[in-house]
Short mmCIF file of C-alpha atoms in Angstrom, two decimals:
data_model
loop_
_atom_site.label_atom_id
_atom_site.label_comp_id
_atom_site.label_asym_id
_atom_site.label_seq_id
_atom_site.Cartn_x
_atom_site.Cartn_y
_atom_site.Cartn_z
CA SER A 16 19.47 -60.08 57.49
CA GLY A 17 21.42 -61.05 54.38
CA ALA A 18 18.34 -62.73 52.95
CA SER A 19 16.22 -59.66 53.57
CA SER A 20 18.69 -57.32 51.80
CA ARG A 21 18.63 -59.42 48.59
CA PRO A 22 14.92 -58.76 47.80
CA GLU A 23 15.48 -55.03 48.32
CA ALA A 24 18.36 -55.05 45.82
CA ARG A 25 16.29 -57.11 43.41
CA SER A 26 13.33 -54.74 43.70
CA SER A 27 15.51 -51.68 43.05
CA SER A 28 16.99 -53.28 39.96
CA ASN A 29 13.50 -54.07 38.63
CA ARG A 30 12.37 -50.42 38.63
CA GLN A 31 10.98 -49.16 35.33
CA PRO A 32 12.27 -46.02 33.50
CA SER A 33 9.02 -44.25 34.34
CA ASP A 34 9.75 -44.77 38.04
CA LEU A 35 13.20 -43.23 37.54
CA ARG A 36 11.67 -40.18 35.89
CA HIS A 37 9.28 -39.74 38.80
CA SER A 38 12.12 -40.02 41.27
CA ALA A 39 14.05 -37.23 39.41
CA PRO A 40 11.42 -34.65 38.37
CA HIS A 41 13.95 -32.11 37.10
CA LEU A 42 15.47 -34.47 34.50
CA ALA A 43 13.81 -35.45 31.21
CA LEU A 44 14.60 -37.64 28.30
CA GLY A 45 14.91 -36.22 24.81
CA PRO A 46 16.47 -36.54 21.40
CA PRO A 47 20.24 -36.44 20.95
CA HIS A 48 22.13 -33.19 20.47
CA GLY A 49 22.31 -33.66 16.71
CA VAL A 50 18.53 -33.61 16.48
CA LEU A 51 18.44 -30.57 18.73
CA ARG A 52 20.86 -28.70 16.45
CA ARG A 53 18.74 -29.53 13.42
CA MET A 54 15.65 -28.26 15.24
CA ARG A 55 17.43 -25.01 16.05
CA ARG A 56 18.46 -24.55 12.43
CA THR A 57 14.89 -25.23 11.33
CA VAL A 58 13.53 -22.61 13.74
CA LYS A 59 16.06 -20.04 12.53
CA VAL A 60 15.16 -20.70 8.89
CA LEU A 61 11.43 -20.40 9.63
CA LEU A 62 11.93 -17.16 11.54
CA SER A 63 14.11 -15.76 8.75
CA ILE A 64 11.39 -16.46 6.20
CA ALA A 65 8.74 -14.95 8.49
CA PHE A 66 10.72 -11.75 9.04
CA SER A 67 11.46 -11.48 5.32
CA LEU A 68 7.76 -11.79 4.46
CA THR A 69 6.89 -9.21 7.11
CA THR A 70 9.44 -6.76 5.72
CA ALA A 71 8.22 -7.33 2.17
CA GLY A 72 4.63 -6.78 3.29
CA GLY A 73 5.58 -3.49 4.94
CA VAL A 74 7.35 -2.28 1.81
CA VAL A 75 4.43 -3.23 -0.44
CA PHE A 76 2.01 -1.47 1.92
CA LEU A 77 4.08 1.74 1.79
CA VAL A 78 4.11 1.57 -2.01
CA ALA A 79 0.32 1.14 -1.98
CA VAL A 80 -0.12 4.20 0.24
CA MET A 81 2.16 6.27 -2.02
CA MET A 82 0.28 5.15 -5.14
CA SER A 83 -3.06 6.01 -3.57
CA SER A 84 -1.81 9.46 -2.59
CA GLU A 85 -0.39 10.04 -6.06
CA ALA A 86 -3.66 8.93 -7.68
CA THR A 87 -5.71 11.50 -5.77
CA HIS A 88 -3.16 14.27 -6.35
CA PRO A 89 -4.27 16.68 -9.10
CA HIS A 90 -2.37 16.56 -12.39
CA TRP A 91 -2.29 19.85 -14.22
CA GLU A 92 -2.07 20.33 -17.98
CA ALA A 93 -0.80 23.83 -17.23
CA ALA A 94 -0.01 25.49 -13.90
CA ARG A 95 0.39 29.13 -12.80
CA THR A 96 0.63 30.63 -16.26
CA ARG A 97 -0.92 33.37 -18.38
CA SER A 98 -0.71 31.31 -21.59
CA ALA A 99 -1.65 27.62 -21.50
CA LYS A 100 -1.30 25.19 -24.39
CA LEU A 101 -3.78 22.32 -24.15
CA THR A 102 -4.00 19.28 -26.41
CA VAL A 103 -6.76 16.81 -27.23
CA PRO A 104 -4.86 13.70 -28.46
CA ARG A 105 -5.55 12.45 -31.96
CA THR A 106 -6.33 9.02 -30.54
CA SER A 107 -8.99 10.25 -28.12
CA ALA A 108 -12.45 8.77 -28.65
CA ALA A 109 -14.07 11.09 -26.12
CA HIS A 110 -13.09 14.13 -24.14
CA CYS A 111 -14.92 16.15 -21.50
CA GLY A 112 -13.01 19.38 -22.02
CA PHE A 113 -10.67 21.35 -19.81
CA ALA A 114 -11.33 23.00 -16.48
CA ILE A 115 -9.73 26.36 -15.75
CA PHE A 116 -8.86 27.13 -12.13
CA LEU A 117 -8.15 30.49 -10.52
CA ARG A 118 -6.99 31.49 -7.08
CA THR A 119 -9.89 31.99 -4.73
CA ALA A 120 -8.73 35.57 -4.09
CA GLU A 121 -8.88 36.52 -7.79
CA PRO A 122 -11.87 38.45 -9.19
CA CYS A 123 -13.53 35.59 -11.04
CA MET A 124 -15.73 37.48 -13.51
CA ALA A 125 -13.01 39.91 -14.52
CA ALA A 126 -10.45 37.12 -14.90
CA VAL A 127 -12.72 34.95 -17.06
CA HIS A 128 -13.71 37.90 -19.25
CA GLY A 129 -10.01 38.56 -19.75
CA MET A 130 -9.39 35.06 -21.17
CA ARG A 131 -9.20 34.23 -24.85
CA VAL A 132 -9.20 30.76 -26.38
CA THR A 133 -7.92 29.87 -29.83
CA ALA A 134 -8.12 26.46 -31.44
CA ALA A 135 -5.95 25.48 -34.39
CA PRO A 136 -6.57 24.71 -37.16
CA PHE A 137 -10.24 25.45 -36.51
CA ASP A 138 -11.81 28.54 -34.97
CA GLY A 139 -15.24 29.83 -34.14
CA ALA A 140 -17.47 27.27 -32.42
CA LEU A 141 -14.49 25.43 -30.98
CA GLY A 142 -12.78 26.41 -27.78
CA ARG A 143 -15.93 27.96 -26.33
CA LEU A 144 -15.20 29.28 -22.84
CA THR A 145 -17.98 28.96 -20.27
CA SER A 146 -17.82 30.96 -17.07
CA LEU A 147 -18.53 29.10 -13.82
CA CYS A 148 -18.20 32.13 -11.55
CA GLY A 149 -20.82 32.17 -8.82
CA THR A 150 -21.82 28.54 -9.43
CA PRO A 151 -22.25 26.76 -6.07
CA ASN A 152 -20.27 23.68 -5.02
CA GLN A 153 -17.44 24.24 -7.45
CA THR A 154 -14.35 22.06 -7.22
CA VAL A 155 -11.64 23.46 -4.96
CA GLU A 156 -8.06 22.21 -5.21
CA ARG A 157 -5.09 23.01 -3.03
CA VAL A 158 -1.62 23.62 -4.45
CA GLY A 159 0.87 24.26 -1.70
CA ARG A 160 -0.56 27.14 0.32
CA GLU A 161 -2.82 28.32 -2.50
CA HIS A 162 -6.49 27.38 -2.85
CA LEU A 163 -7.84 27.15 -6.38
CA VAL A 164 -11.45 27.10 -7.52
CA ARG A 165 -12.80 25.91 -10.86
CA SER A 166 -13.87 29.10 -12.60
CA ALA A 167 -14.32 28.24 -16.29
CA HIS A 168 -14.70 25.34 -18.71
CA ILE A 169 -13.37 24.93 -22.24
CA GLU A 170 -15.58 22.91 -24.58
CA VAL A 171 -13.84 20.79 -27.24
CA GLN A 172 -16.92 19.25 -28.85
CA ALA A 173 -19.44 20.82 -31.20
CA GLY A 174 -22.50 19.18 -32.72
CA GLY A 175 -21.62 15.87 -31.12
CA ASN A 176 -18.23 15.83 -32.80
CA LEU A 177 -14.94 15.82 -30.93
CA TYR A 178 -12.37 18.19 -32.36
CA ARG A 179 -8.87 17.00 -31.65
CA GLY A 180 -5.86 19.23 -31.75
CA ASN A 181 -4.23 22.08 -29.86
CA TYR A 182 -5.95 24.79 -27.84
CA THR A 183 -4.32 27.92 -26.45
CA VAL A 184 -5.73 29.86 -23.50
CA VAL A 185 -4.44 33.37 -22.88
CA SER A 186 -5.33 35.12 -19.62
CA LYS A 187 -4.80 38.87 -19.31
CA VAL A 188 -5.89 39.30 -15.68
CA ALA A 189 -4.70 36.40 -13.54
CA ASP A 190 -2.62 33.22 -13.56
CA ILE A 191 -4.54 30.10 -14.52
CA TRP A 192 -4.35 26.35 -13.91
CA ALA A 193 -5.80 23.90 -16.44
CA MET A 194 -6.93 20.32 -15.79
CA ASP A 195 -8.16 17.52 -18.05
CA HIS A 196 -11.04 16.18 -15.98
CA CYS A 197 -11.45 12.93 -17.91
CA ALA A 198 -7.77 12.03 -17.65
CA GLN A 199 -7.70 13.04 -13.97
CA PHE A 200 -10.66 10.80 -13.13
CA ALA A 201 -9.24 7.85 -15.10
CA GLU A 202 -5.84 8.16 -13.42
CA SER A 203 -7.45 8.39 -9.98
CA VAL A 204 -9.54 5.26 -10.49
CA GLU A 205 -6.62 3.34 -11.97
CA GLY A 206 -4.31 4.35 -9.14
CA ILE A 207 -6.83 3.47 -6.43
CA PHE A 208 -7.46 0.01 -7.90
CA ALA A 209 -3.72 -0.59 -8.23
CA SER A 210 -3.19 0.38 -4.59
CA MET A 211 -6.03 -1.95 -3.54
CA GLU A 212 -4.31 -4.82 -5.37
CA LEU A 213 -1.08 -4.07 -3.53
CA ILE A 214 -2.95 -4.03 -0.20
CA VAL A 215 -4.26 -7.53 -1.00
CA VAL A 216 -0.69 -8.63 -1.74
CA THR A 217 0.35 -7.12 1.60
CA GLY A 218 -2.29 -9.18 3.38
CA ILE A 219 -1.09 -12.37 1.68
CA LEU A 220 2.52 -11.69 2.65
CA LEU A 221 1.60 -10.98 6.27
CA LEU A 222 -0.54 -14.12 6.41
CA GLY A 223 2.41 -16.15 5.14
CA ALA A 224 4.65 -14.55 7.75
CA LEU A 225 2.16 -15.45 10.48
CA ILE A 226 2.11 -19.08 9.31
CA PHE A 227 5.90 -19.31 9.45
CA PHE A 228 5.94 -17.69 12.90
CA CYS A 229 3.46 -20.33 14.11
CA LEU A 230 5.53 -23.13 12.58
CA SER A 231 8.65 -21.88 14.36
CA CYS A 232 6.75 -21.78 17.66
CA LEU A 233 5.51 -25.34 17.16
CA CYS A 234 9.03 -26.53 16.40
CA CYS A 235 10.41 -24.73 19.42
CA ASN A 236 7.82 -26.06 21.87
CA GLY A 237 7.62 -29.58 20.48
CA ARG A 238 4.59 -31.84 20.53
CA PRO A 239 2.78 -32.89 23.72
CA ASP A 240 3.53 -36.58 23.21
CA GLU A 241 7.28 -35.98 22.80
CA PRO A 242 9.61 -35.96 25.83
CA GLN A 243 11.31 -32.68 26.65
CA ILE A 244 15.09 -32.49 26.62
CA ALA A 245 15.58 -29.71 29.14
CA VAL A 246 17.28 -30.21 32.49
CA ASP A 247 14.75 -27.89 34.11
CA ASP A 248 10.95 -27.96 33.85
CA ASP A 249 10.76 -24.25 32.92
CA LYS A 250 12.92 -24.58 29.79
CA GLN A 251 11.76 -25.39 26.27
CA VAL A 252 12.91 -28.00 23.83
CA CYS A 253 15.11 -25.59 21.90
CA SER A 254 16.19 -22.03 22.22
CA LEU A 255 17.68 -19.49 19.82
#
């Protein structure tokens, strides 16, 4: 009996580590605690970067939305007045004139006939006022609760020449709003393109955040060929 017990002891001592792991399925080998702490710090740093990029992307996107809204918002040279002073800058190479808006409830023909335009230092052919009353598909703008319709146009060119300087519009019947169509269109296009650039930046920031999120997940789960260091099969390599 003594001889038979010796081979059993010898066979148990010759077991390989893999056999020990199979005999204790809930225990696993893994790196030391120092490595685990470094892995945890790495995950926290990656997640911090990811959340920072996500926050920055959200802020940039909000700025883009605000810029787009501001670009499409009408900019008035004069608003709700009976006497408007309009200026064609000395540096302007071209100008498409000024649009005069009235409230939709105002009598258009009477209001336009009650307007007078003066241009200094030149008079006569300059500052010609053209009525747009009754013209279909006119531009309608909204200012607060008021709806405005383009009712007249002030010409600032004569004989192919642009006359720069100051123009004064006096209305005797109704309040008027004046808009520089060329400047409004240029500002709208510029603002829309700027907001599109910010949206592209937002996409880049969110893509970077996604990459860092994925890296943190890879670090947390480990690689398939690495042994796990948890004491239970349901746990991961590291946890926050």
